[in-house]
Tab-separated table of C-alpha atoms and ligand atoms in Angstrom:
chain	number	residue	atom	x	y	z
K	1	MET	CA	0.021	0.015	0.030
K	2	LEU	CA	1.096	3.515	-0.805
K	3	PHE	CA	0.721	6.308	1.717
K	4	ILE	CA	1.185	9.766	0.548
K	5	LEU	CA	2.365	11.902	3.364
K	6	ARG	CA	1.827	15.573	4.534
K	7	ASN	CA	4.898	15.762	6.085
K	8	ASP	CA	7.841	13.662	7.756
K	9	SER	CA	6.444	11.940	10.898
K	10	SER	CA	8.603	10.127	13.426
K	11	THR	CA	5.547	8.753	15.165
K	12	LEU	CA	4.317	7.034	11.801
K	13	MET	CA	7.799	5.818	11.565
K	14	GLU	CA	7.503	4.247	15.080
K	15	LYS	CA	4.170	2.789	14.207
K	16	ILE	CA	5.358	0.947	11.266
K	17	LYS	CA	8.476	-0.278	13.282
K	18	GLU	CA	6.045	-1.561	15.849
K	19	SER	CA	3.999	-3.490	13.131
K	20	SER	CA	5.183	-6.418	11.344
K	21	ALA	CA	5.039	-4.695	7.934
K	22	SER	CA	7.873	-4.029	5.410
K	23	TYR	CA	8.308	-0.178	4.330
K	24	LYS	CA	10.263	1.939	2.337
K	25	PHE	CA	10.040	5.980	2.783
K	26	LEU	CA	11.043	7.715	-0.552
K	27	ASP	CA	10.584	11.043	-2.161
K	28	LEU	CA	9.200	10.998	-5.806
K	29	TYR	CA	7.837	13.832	-7.737
K	30	GLY	CA	8.010	16.179	-5.066
K	31	LYS	CA	5.886	14.017	-2.890
K	32	LYS	CA	6.781	12.315	0.395
K	33	LEU	CA	5.701	8.555	0.325
K	34	ALA	CA	5.864	5.537	2.041
K	35	LEU	CA	5.394	2.089	0.566
K	36	VAL	CA	3.895	-0.301	3.530
K	37	TRP	CA	3.325	-4.007	2.909
K	38	PRO	CA	1.434	-6.424	3.000
K	39	ASP	CA	-1.654	-4.552	2.807
K	40	GLU	CA	-3.205	-6.206	5.831
K	41	GLU	CA	-0.530	-4.512	7.983
K	42	ALA	CA	-0.670	-1.346	6.392
K	43	GLU	CA	-4.539	-1.076	6.685
K	44	LYS	CA	-3.936	-0.965	10.468
K	45	ILE	CA	-1.713	1.736	10.740
K	46	ASN	CA	-3.014	5.233	11.174
K	47	ASP	CA	-1.468	8.380	11.441
K	48	ASP	CA	-1.961	12.222	11.136
K	49	SER	CA	1.032	12.591	8.485
K	50	ILE	CA	-1.044	10.203	6.227
K	51	GLU	CA	-2.803	12.313	3.728
K	52	MET	CA	-4.057	9.351	1.740
K	53	LYS	CA	-3.754	5.692	1.373
K	54	VAL	CA	-3.560	4.315	-1.988
K	55	LYS	CA	-4.577	0.446	-2.282
K	56	THR	CA	-4.697	-1.395	-5.702
K	57	ARG	CA	-4.953	-4.865	-6.766
K	58	LYS	CA	-2.074	-4.162	-9.406
K	59	PRO	CA	1.523	-5.879	-8.795
K	60	TYR	CA	3.053	-2.121	-9.374
K	61	ILE	CA	1.864	0.913	-7.440
K	62	LEU	CA	4.405	3.773	-8.041
K	63	ALA	CA	4.231	3.243	-11.865
K	64	SER	CA	0.519	3.113	-11.891
K	65	ASN	CA	-1.675	6.265	-12.463
K	66	GLU	CA	-4.074	5.275	-9.778
K	67	TRP	CA	-2.122	7.707	-7.511
K	68	LYS	CA	-0.520	10.179	-9.950
K	69	LYS	CA	-3.301	11.109	-12.535
K	70	GLU	CA	-0.993	13.754	-14.361
K	71	PRO	CA	1.426	12.336	-17.223
K	72	THR	CA	5.166	12.424	-16.020
K	73	LYS	CA	7.561	14.512	-18.146
K	74	VAL	CA	11.028	13.320	-18.252
K	75	ASN	CA	13.876	15.965	-18.719
K	76	VAL	CA	17.123	14.602	-20.263
K	77	LYS	CA	19.026	18.018	-20.180
K	78	ASP	CA	16.820	20.487	-22.046
K	79	VAL	CA	14.946	17.745	-23.693
K	80	GLU	CA	11.412	17.111	-22.449
K	81	ILE	CA	9.903	13.687	-23.133
K	82	GLY	CA	6.217	13.351	-22.409
K	83	GLY	CA	4.930	16.707	-23.654
K	84	GLU	CA	3.272	17.475	-26.582
K	85	LYS	CA	6.462	17.170	-28.791
K	86	ILE	CA	7.447	13.875	-29.995
K	87	VAL	CA	11.101	13.512	-29.130
K	88	VAL	CA	13.286	11.444	-31.493
K	89	ALA	CA	16.473	9.695	-30.649
K	90	ALA	CA	18.311	8.730	-33.446
K	91	GLY	CA	22.072	7.307	-34.228
K	92	PRO	CA	23.805	3.973	-34.721
K	93	CYS	CA	22.825	0.520	-33.332
K	94	ALA	CA	26.582	0.541	-31.850
K	95	VAL	CA	29.449	3.223	-31.631
K	96	GLU	CA	32.104	2.036	-34.048
K	97	SER	CA	34.421	5.127	-34.485
K	98	GLU	CA	34.210	8.832	-33.749
K	99	GLU	CA	33.918	9.442	-37.516
K	100	GLN	CA	30.888	7.317	-37.774
K	101	VAL	CA	29.089	8.839	-34.705
K	102	GLU	CA	29.898	12.363	-35.696
K	103	THR	CA	28.772	11.708	-39.129
K	104	VAL	CA	25.609	10.564	-38.011
K	105	ALA	CA	24.868	12.871	-35.006
K	106	LYS	CA	25.197	16.005	-37.252
K	107	ALA	CA	22.961	14.380	-39.966
K	108	VAL	CA	20.138	13.494	-37.424
K	109	LYS	CA	20.408	16.695	-35.801
K	110	ARG	CA	19.916	18.699	-38.927
K	111	ALA	CA	16.922	16.259	-39.717
K	112	GLY	CA	15.343	17.090	-36.396
K	113	ALA	CA	16.300	14.471	-33.624
K	114	SER	CA	16.694	15.699	-30.086
K	115	LEU	CA	18.703	12.969	-28.720
K	116	LEU	CA	21.890	10.753	-29.726
K	117	ARG	CA	21.565	6.963	-29.448
K	118	GLY	CA	24.361	4.747	-29.851
K	119	GLY	CA	25.804	1.656	-27.910
K	120	ALA	CA	29.019	1.373	-26.418
K	121	PHE	CA	28.086	-2.016	-24.446
K	122	LYS	CA	26.369	-4.319	-26.814
K	123	PRO	CA	24.134	-7.356	-25.741
K	124	ARG	CA	25.004	-9.722	-28.453
K	125	THR	CA	23.308	-13.422	-28.874
K	126	SER	CA	26.865	-14.810	-29.815
K	127	PRO	CA	29.920	-13.982	-27.798
K	128	TYR	CA	31.811	-13.839	-31.130
K	129	SER	CA	30.027	-10.848	-32.594
K	130	PHE	CA	30.980	-7.286	-32.162
K	131	GLN	CA	30.452	-6.654	-28.309
K	132	GLY	CA	30.867	-2.748	-28.543
K	133	LEU	CA	33.788	-0.350	-27.775
K	134	GLY	CA	32.981	-0.202	-24.230
K	135	GLU	CA	34.665	2.585	-22.428
K	136	GLY	CA	36.090	4.095	-25.484
K	137	GLY	CA	32.505	4.116	-26.972
K	138	LEU	CA	31.262	6.114	-23.954
K	139	LYS	CA	34.287	8.710	-24.501
K	140	ILE	CA	33.260	9.177	-28.171
K	141	LEU	CA	29.631	9.668	-27.232
K	142	ARG	CA	30.464	12.265	-24.707
K	143	LYS	CA	32.646	14.167	-27.181
K	144	VAL	CA	30.415	14.045	-30.099
K	145	SER	CA	27.221	14.939	-28.099
K	146	ASP	CA	29.183	18.106	-26.618
K	147	GLU	CA	30.339	19.040	-30.039
K	148	VAL	CA	26.884	18.339	-31.719
K	149	GLY	CA	24.668	19.530	-28.798
K	150	LEU	CA	22.627	16.295	-28.597
K	151	PRO	CA	22.298	14.704	-25.160
K	152	ILE	CA	23.080	10.877	-25.198
K	153	VAL	CA	21.112	7.741	-24.529
K	154	THR	CA	23.154	4.715	-24.174
K	155	GLU	CA	22.900	1.064	-22.900
K	156	ILE	CA	24.234	-0.297	-19.609
K	157	MET	CA	24.512	-3.942	-19.290
K	158	ASP	CA	26.308	-4.224	-15.922
K	159	ALA	CA	26.005	-2.222	-12.773
K	160	ARG	CA	29.873	-2.574	-12.582
K	161	ASP	CA	29.827	0.051	-15.277
K	162	LEU	CA	28.025	2.643	-13.548
K	163	PRO	CA	31.453	4.624	-12.439
K	164	LEU	CA	32.133	4.843	-16.042
K	165	PHE	CA	28.429	6.243	-16.849
K	166	LYS	CA	29.174	8.940	-14.118
K	167	GLN	CA	32.850	9.765	-15.541
K	168	TYR	CA	31.380	10.396	-18.924
K	169	ASP	CA	28.104	12.039	-17.558
K	170	ILE	CA	25.796	9.920	-19.662
K	171	ASP	CA	22.642	11.755	-19.917
K	172	MET	CA	19.972	8.718	-20.320
K	173	LEU	CA	20.624	5.268	-19.463
K	174	GLN	CA	18.950	2.415	-21.600
K	175	ILE	CA	17.929	-0.617	-20.016
K	176	GLY	CA	17.873	-3.248	-22.883
K	177	ALA	CA	15.331	-5.753	-23.475
K	178	ARG	CA	17.670	-8.544	-22.338
K	179	ASN	CA	18.134	-6.950	-18.970
K	180	ALA	CA	14.382	-5.821	-18.584
K	181	GLN	CA	14.094	-8.254	-15.643
K	182	ASN	CA	17.898	-7.988	-14.304
K	183	PHE	CA	16.473	-6.712	-11.136
K	184	THR	CA	19.899	-5.934	-9.446
K	185	LEU	CA	20.691	-3.759	-12.323
K	186	LEU	CA	17.270	-2.293	-12.121
K	187	LYS	CA	17.821	-1.489	-8.600
K	188	GLU	CA	21.285	0.097	-8.955
K	189	VAL	CA	20.298	2.177	-12.274
K	190	GLY	CA	17.245	3.535	-9.877
K	191	LYS	CA	19.547	4.523	-7.045
K	192	PHE	CA	21.966	6.324	-9.808
K	193	GLY	CA	19.358	8.753	-10.493
K	194	LYS	CA	19.891	9.648	-14.193
K	195	PRO	CA	16.858	9.471	-16.508
K	196	VAL	CA	16.253	5.790	-17.865
K	197	LEU	CA	14.848	4.241	-21.045
K	198	LEU	CA	13.409	0.977	-20.080
K	199	LYS	CA	12.997	-1.410	-22.974
K	200	ARG	CA	10.420	-4.121	-22.617
K	201	GLY	CA	11.502	-7.700	-22.379
K	202	MET	CA	11.069	-9.477	-25.408
K	203	ALA	CA	8.941	-12.058	-23.557
K	204	ASN	CA	7.392	-9.797	-20.878
K	205	THR	CA	3.681	-8.984	-20.473
K	206	VAL	CA	2.911	-5.271	-19.946
K	207	GLU	CA	2.182	-6.151	-16.371
K	208	GLU	CA	5.846	-7.677	-15.832
K	209	TRP	CA	7.340	-4.643	-17.809
K	210	LEU	CA	5.529	-2.189	-15.478
K	211	GLN	CA	6.814	-4.045	-12.494
K	212	SER	CA	10.428	-3.524	-13.996
K	213	ALA	CA	9.542	0.049	-13.945
K	214	GLU	CA	8.307	-0.197	-10.482
K	215	TYR	CA	12.068	-1.357	-9.476
K	216	LEU	CA	13.322	1.896	-10.539
K	217	LEU	CA	10.623	4.009	-9.008
K	218	SER	CA	10.803	2.411	-5.924
K	219	GLU	CA	14.698	3.578	-5.677
K	220	GLY	CA	13.406	6.931	-5.890
K	221	ASN	CA	13.914	7.467	-9.774
K	222	GLY	CA	10.847	8.704	-11.313
K	223	ASN	CA	12.614	9.703	-14.677
K	224	VAL	CA	11.604	6.862	-16.495
K	225	VAL	CA	10.529	6.442	-20.196
K	226	LEU	CA	8.976	3.048	-21.078
K	227	CYS	CA	10.154	1.662	-24.440
K	228	GLU	CA	8.290	-1.002	-26.619
K	229	ARG	CA	10.605	-2.748	-28.756
K	230	GLY	CA	8.775	-5.840	-30.162
K	231	ILE	CA	8.039	-9.102	-28.478
K	232	ARG	CA	8.705	-12.803	-29.557
K	233	THR	CA	5.570	-14.465	-31.333
K	234	PHE	CA	5.487	-17.215	-33.855
K	235	GLU	CA	5.671	-14.376	-36.651
K	236	LYS	CA	8.766	-14.778	-38.496
K	237	ALA	CA	8.280	-11.621	-41.291
K	238	THR	CA	9.319	-9.253	-38.803
K	239	ARG	CA	12.148	-9.624	-36.444
K	240	PHE	CA	9.918	-8.987	-33.330
K	241	THR	CA	6.136	-8.000	-33.250
K	242	LEU	CA	5.739	-4.455	-32.389
K	243	ASP	CA	3.124	-4.745	-29.726
K	244	ILE	CA	1.119	-1.388	-30.811
K	245	GLY	CA	-1.960	-2.676	-28.470
K	246	GLY	CA	0.384	-3.597	-25.519
K	247	MET	CA	1.875	0.046	-25.985
K	248	VAL	CA	-1.646	1.556	-25.971
K	249	ALA	CA	-2.735	-0.576	-23.001
K	250	ALA	CA	0.339	0.523	-20.942
K	251	LYS	CA	-0.283	3.959	-21.585
K	252	MET	CA	-3.643	3.692	-19.989
K	253	MET	CA	-2.097	2.020	-16.921
K	254	THR	CA	0.678	4.333	-16.153
K	255	HIS	CA	1.763	7.885	-15.891
K	256	LEU	CA	5.402	7.541	-17.400
K	257	PRO	CA	5.985	8.595	-21.008
K	258	MET	CA	6.084	5.986	-23.650
K	259	CYS	CA	8.827	5.413	-26.478
K	260	ALA	CA	8.694	3.143	-29.271
K	261	ASP	CA	11.693	1.442	-31.075
K	262	PRO	CA	10.530	0.867	-34.745
K	263	SER	CA	14.285	-0.694	-35.778
K	264	HIS	CA	14.469	-3.713	-33.627
K	265	PRO	CA	10.883	-5.113	-34.363
K	266	ALA	CA	11.159	-4.299	-37.986
K	267	GLY	CA	14.791	-5.880	-38.469
K	268	LYS	CA	14.690	-4.666	-42.182
K	269	ARG	CA	14.973	-0.945	-42.934
K	270	GLU	CA	12.098	-0.987	-45.553
K	271	LEU	CA	9.667	-1.593	-42.620
K	272	VAL	CA	11.033	0.997	-40.315
K	273	HIS	CA	9.057	4.104	-41.495
K	274	SER	CA	5.803	2.218	-41.157
K	275	LEU	CA	6.299	1.074	-37.739
K	276	ALA	CA	7.676	4.622	-36.687
K	277	LEU	CA	4.532	6.150	-38.124
K	278	ALA	CA	2.126	3.720	-36.529
K	279	SER	CA	3.674	4.242	-33.164
K	280	VAL	CA	3.192	7.938	-33.483
K	281	ALA	CA	-0.236	7.531	-34.502
K	282	ALA	CA	-0.928	5.197	-31.562
K	283	GLY	CA	0.433	7.959	-28.964
K	284	ALA	CA	4.154	7.476	-28.496
K	285	ASP	CA	5.726	10.113	-26.867
K	286	MET	CA	9.255	9.176	-28.204
K	287	LEU	CA	10.992	7.228	-31.112
K	288	ILE	CA	14.164	5.564	-30.818
K	289	ILE	CA	15.562	4.861	-34.227
K	290	GLU	CA	18.902	3.408	-35.774
K	291	VAL	CA	20.751	5.455	-38.224
K	292	HIS	CA	24.125	4.649	-39.897
K	293	PRO	CA	26.022	6.570	-42.339
K	294	ASN	CA	26.559	3.460	-44.183
K	295	PRO	CA	24.366	0.730	-42.883
K	296	GLU	CA	25.564	-2.267	-45.037
K	297	LYS	CA	29.198	-1.877	-43.400
K	298	ALA	CA	27.394	-1.676	-39.783
K	299	LEU	CA	29.085	-4.043	-37.253
K	300	SER	CA	25.621	-4.665	-35.672
K	301	ASP	CA	21.973	-4.703	-37.051
K	302	SER	CA	23.186	-3.940	-40.287
K	303	GLU	CA	19.762	-4.810	-41.991
K	304	GLN	CA	17.618	-2.586	-39.990
K	305	GLN	CA	19.682	0.678	-39.786
K	306	LEU	CA	18.404	3.852	-41.898
K	307	THR	CA	20.760	5.793	-44.049
K	308	PRO	CA	20.717	9.529	-42.864
K	309	GLU	CA	18.888	10.415	-46.156
K	310	SER	CA	16.160	8.020	-45.374
K	311	PHE	CA	15.967	9.347	-41.934
K	312	GLU	CA	15.429	12.775	-42.982
K	313	VAL	CA	12.447	11.837	-45.191
K	314	LEU	CA	11.197	9.629	-42.115
K	315	MET	CA	11.583	12.761	-39.788
K	316	ASN	CA	9.682	14.966	-42.221
K	317	ARG	CA	6.602	12.267	-42.335
K	318	ILE	CA	6.732	12.108	-38.307
K	319	LYS	CA	6.472	16.137	-38.283
K	320	ALA	CA	3.414	15.792	-40.567
K	321	LEU	CA	1.894	13.203	-38.750
K	322	ALA	CA	2.543	14.851	-35.450
K	323	ASN	CA	0.925	18.154	-36.805
K	324	ALA	CA	-2.298	16.166	-37.648
K	325	LEU	CA	-2.428	14.835	-34.369
K	326	GLY	CA	-2.128	18.169	-32.559
K	327	ARG	CA	1.492	17.677	-31.635
K	328	SER	CA	5.011	18.503	-33.093
K	329	ALA	CA	8.234	16.480	-33.591
J	1	LIG	C1	19.378	-1.664	-29.048
J	1	LIG	O1	19.026	-0.551	-28.644
J	1	LIG	O2	20.512	-1.355	-29.730
J	1	LIG	C2	19.249	-2.975	-28.361
J	1	LIG	C3	20.162	-3.747	-28.255
J	1	LIG	O3	17.769	-2.895	-28.324
J	1	LIG	P1	17.109	-4.115	-27.530
J	1	LIG	O4	17.500	-4.191	-25.967
J	1	LIG	O5	15.437	-3.488	-27.485
J	1	LIG	O6	17.249	-5.320	-28.259
J	2	LIG	MN1	20.620	-2.562	-32.562
C-alpha cells in the first residue's frame, strides 16, 4: 500500500516499526511517500501525517496512474519527454568510431532528432559478435554529444560500469530488452538517479514491464521512459512483433511517458518508416531509431539501420503526422 504523506513524521515511523509490516520511505515527484506492505498490516496503521492511503490490486503501484493522474514528463538535459512534442532519438546501433558517430549525429540533428543514441556496451546473442567499444564508446559519445549538442542515450548492461557512466556524464541510461528483468541492475540504476529508457523484455507482459519500472521508481528514480521494442511471437516476417496494442494498453495504466523503437521489431529497414509512423499514431511520446552513415558496413544490426537520407525523409513524415495529431516533432 502507498501512503501519501503530508509531512515527515517520527510517530508514523515508530508505528510502522512496531508493526510487522515491511516499509520504504521515499521522495518521488516532489511528494513524500511511504510504501508499506503487506496490505493487511498497512491497513492497521494510522497517523496524522498520512494524507491518503492508496491501495491497488495491481502488482505495481508507483508506476500506476491510480495515485498520480497527471502524465510524467522526463527531462534529459533540456529535452522534455512526455509533453506535446514527440522526441526522436537517433544514431547508430553501436558506436564504431568517432567519425561514424560524428557524421550521423550531425545528420540526425539537422533532420530534427533531439537525442543521440548509440551502444558502447552491446548485448549480442553470440559471444563472437562485435561486443561494442566499451569505455572507448562512451568517450566518443560524450565528445560528439558536446560538439553537436545532442544529449546521449546509451545502454548499460552491468552495474559495475556505473562509475564509467558517471565519469562520462551519460545523460540517459538505456536498460535493454535482455536486461529488462535484471533486478539487481534495475535497483542500481534506480539509485544512480539519471533518466532511464526502460525497454520491454521480449518475452514480458505489459504487467511485468511495469513491475520492472517499479524497481526503478521504488529506488526514488521517477525519470523513467518506457520503450516498446517488439516481443517474441510465432511471426517470422518481422524480427519481433511491435506490440502497438500493448503499448496503448500500457499508456492507459501508467503515468510514465512511452517510447517506441521501430528498428528492432522491423529487422529490415524497409519496414522502419511504417512502424515508426504507426507508433506515433498510437500515441508514442518518443521514438528511438537506428541510423548509420553506411548501414551495409555496420558491425551490428546492419539490415535495419536507416541511411541519414532515409531518416530525414522519415522525420518529415513524423512531423507531418504529429501536426495532424495536434502535436509536434
Ligand atoms: C539497442 O537498442 O541497440 C538494443 C540492443 O535494443 P534491445 O535491447 O531492444 O534489443
Ligand atoms: Mn541494435
